[in-house]
Amino acid sequence: MPILPKCLSGFTVIPIAYPSSTHYIYARAHAKSKSKTKPNNVLPEGRTLFLVNVPPDATERELTLLFKHCGTIERVLFDFNSADALAEHASDSDEEMSEASVNEEPDTEARPRKKRKLQTSEPTPPEVIPLPSPSLRTLRKTGSCAHIIFLDSSSLAKALSSPTSPKPWPYSEEPRGLSHYAAKYDNERPPLDAVKAHADSFMDRFEFDLSKSKQEAKYRKGEAIMDEDGFTLVTRGGAYGQTLGGGVGVASKKFMLTGQTGSRRKKEKKKEKDVFYAFQKAEKTTESIARPEEKLCGGQERVEKLKESRRFKPY
């Protein structure tokens, strides 16, 4: 086995022993950043260890166990980002302020007690049953970095001392390697009973929120809905425009012009038949045959009228 240097470009080489291979982590003390955008109070100088080439499947618990012999670890940060650290630091400070305000004893003698209003019991919303999600480790990019914040500076000095032999990587119950992907595959395909319980509870919660929103809404059934400018909202429909929400309908343009309330045409009455029986039909045909001269005279009179009106043009 080749001899490795204890220090490389200011970094302490820490060999990690796996069952079938050896991994190397490089560590040094964290230095303050000169840029004003990055916060320096989140990573205190003298107590923060900077690690490079951290295993991609490393967890906070495993790094804590790896450097537990050096001293008490306050926090572990992976791939440190200034914006995330500022938000996390602000949330921590808010929690400390809230705890301090709770711990303070109220001055009951100076302030008179106020009568509390009786609160009416509201129906509790149904809880959504979550899908089963076993804890899986987060896989990061190869060669990622991490910051370990110790409780005192002496622990940082112990962590920077070069080890005499490779350190074994701590064991964790979370699956690793191929078993990690198998567990992830099973996690993305939960059993049907769990999916049904989750869907039913979600629909119960949705119906509860929907009924609550209807109760809190200002709209009442039968009232017309008006916009911000005071105009009544109208939709098309039939001869009358229908107002949204109910109320009085607004007449359409066709009704204003014609006065008709509907677009349906009235059915015309059927004329009574002159010829109903067979003998009546026979009499009518004989009369028409017996009077050919009258038809001929009637035709000649029509021809004379057309000539007089100069509308007759035979050629």
mmCIF file of N, CA and C in Angstrom, residues 131-134 136 180-192 194-195:
data_model
loop_
_atom_site.group_PDB
_atom_site.id
_atom_site.type_symbol
_atom_site.label_atom_id
_atom_site.label_comp_id
_atom_site.label_asym_id
_atom_site.label_seq_id
_atom_site.Cartn_x
_atom_site.Cartn_y
_atom_site.Cartn_z
ATOM 1 N N LEU A 131 -49.194 8.862 2.686
ATOM 2 C CA LEU A 131 -48.706 7.616 2.115
ATOM 3 C C LEU A 131 -47.461 7.153 2.877
ATOM 4 N N PRO A 132 -47.245 5.858 2.969
ATOM 5 C CA PRO A 132 -46.058 5.373 3.683
ATOM 6 C C PRO A 132 -44.777 5.825 2.977
ATOM 7 N N SER A 133 -43.880 6.432 3.765
ATOM 8 C CA SER A 133 -42.624 6.930 3.191
ATOM 9 C C SER A 133 -41.474 6.571 4.124
ATOM 10 N N PRO A 134 -40.807 5.453 3.889
ATOM 11 C CA PRO A 134 -39.644 5.092 4.718
ATOM 12 C C PRO A 134 -38.501 6.075 4.518
ATOM 13 N N LEU A 136 -35.184 7.453 3.566
ATOM 14 C CA LEU A 136 -34.114 7.107 2.634
ATOM 15 C C LEU A 136 -33.054 8.199 2.668
ATOM 16 N N HIS A 180 -30.748 0.688 -1.739
ATOM 17 C CA HIS A 180 -31.355 2.024 -1.678
ATOM 18 C C HIS A 180 -32.325 2.232 -2.853
ATOM 19 N N TYR A 181 -31.898 1.861 -4.053
ATOM 20 C CA TYR A 181 -32.754 2.019 -5.225
ATOM 21 C C TYR A 181 -33.935 1.052 -5.194
ATOM 22 N N ALA A 182 -33.744 -0.144 -4.633
ATOM 23 C CA ALA A 182 -34.859 -1.085 -4.496
ATOM 24 C C ALA A 182 -35.901 -0.539 -3.521
ATOM 25 N N ALA A 183 -35.429 0.053 -2.399
ATOM 26 C CA ALA A 183 -36.359 0.648 -1.431
ATOM 27 C C ALA A 183 -37.066 1.860 -2.025
ATOM 28 N N LYS A 184 -36.350 2.639 -2.836
ATOM 29 C CA LYS A 184 -36.971 3.793 -3.494
ATOM 30 C C LYS A 184 -38.027 3.344 -4.495
ATOM 31 N N TYR A 185 -37.778 2.261 -5.208
ATOM 32 C CA TYR A 185 -38.749 1.721 -6.164
ATOM 33 C C TYR A 185 -40.020 1.274 -5.436
ATOM 34 N N ASP A 186 -39.851 0.574 -4.317
ATOM 35 C CA ASP A 186 -41.018 0.128 -3.543
ATOM 36 C C ASP A 186 -41.753 1.311 -2.925
ATOM 37 N N ASN A 187 -41.012 2.358 -2.548
ATOM 38 C CA ASN A 187 -41.632 3.536 -1.937
ATOM 39 C C ASN A 187 -42.506 4.286 -2.936
ATOM 40 N N GLU A 188 -42.106 4.312 -4.201
ATOM 41 C CA GLU A 188 -42.886 5.002 -5.221
ATOM 42 C C GLU A 188 -44.102 4.203 -5.676
ATOM 43 N N ARG A 189 -44.244 2.967 -5.210
ATOM 44 C CA ARG A 189 -45.391 2.128 -5.569
ATOM 45 C C ARG A 189 -46.002 1.552 -4.295
ATOM 46 N N PRO A 190 -46.720 2.384 -3.533
ATOM 47 C CA PRO A 190 -47.312 1.904 -2.279
ATOM 48 C C PRO A 190 -48.448 0.920 -2.542
ATOM 49 N N PRO A 191 -48.852 0.142 -1.536
ATOM 50 C CA PRO A 191 -49.963 -0.807 -1.723
ATOM 51 C C PRO A 191 -51.278 -0.080 -1.964
ATOM 52 N N LEU A 192 -52.228 -0.798 -2.573
ATOM 53 C CA LEU A 192 -53.507 -0.198 -2.950
ATOM 54 C C LEU A 192 -54.318 0.230 -1.731
ATOM 55 N N ALA A 194 -53.186 1.472 1.067
ATOM 56 C CA ALA A 194 -52.673 2.761 1.538
ATOM 57 C C ALA A 194 -53.080 3.893 0.599
ATOM 58 N N VAL A 195 -53.083 3.616 -0.713
ATOM 59 C CA VAL A 195 -53.495 4.638 -1.681
ATOM 60 C C VAL A 195 -54.977 4.968 -1.514
#
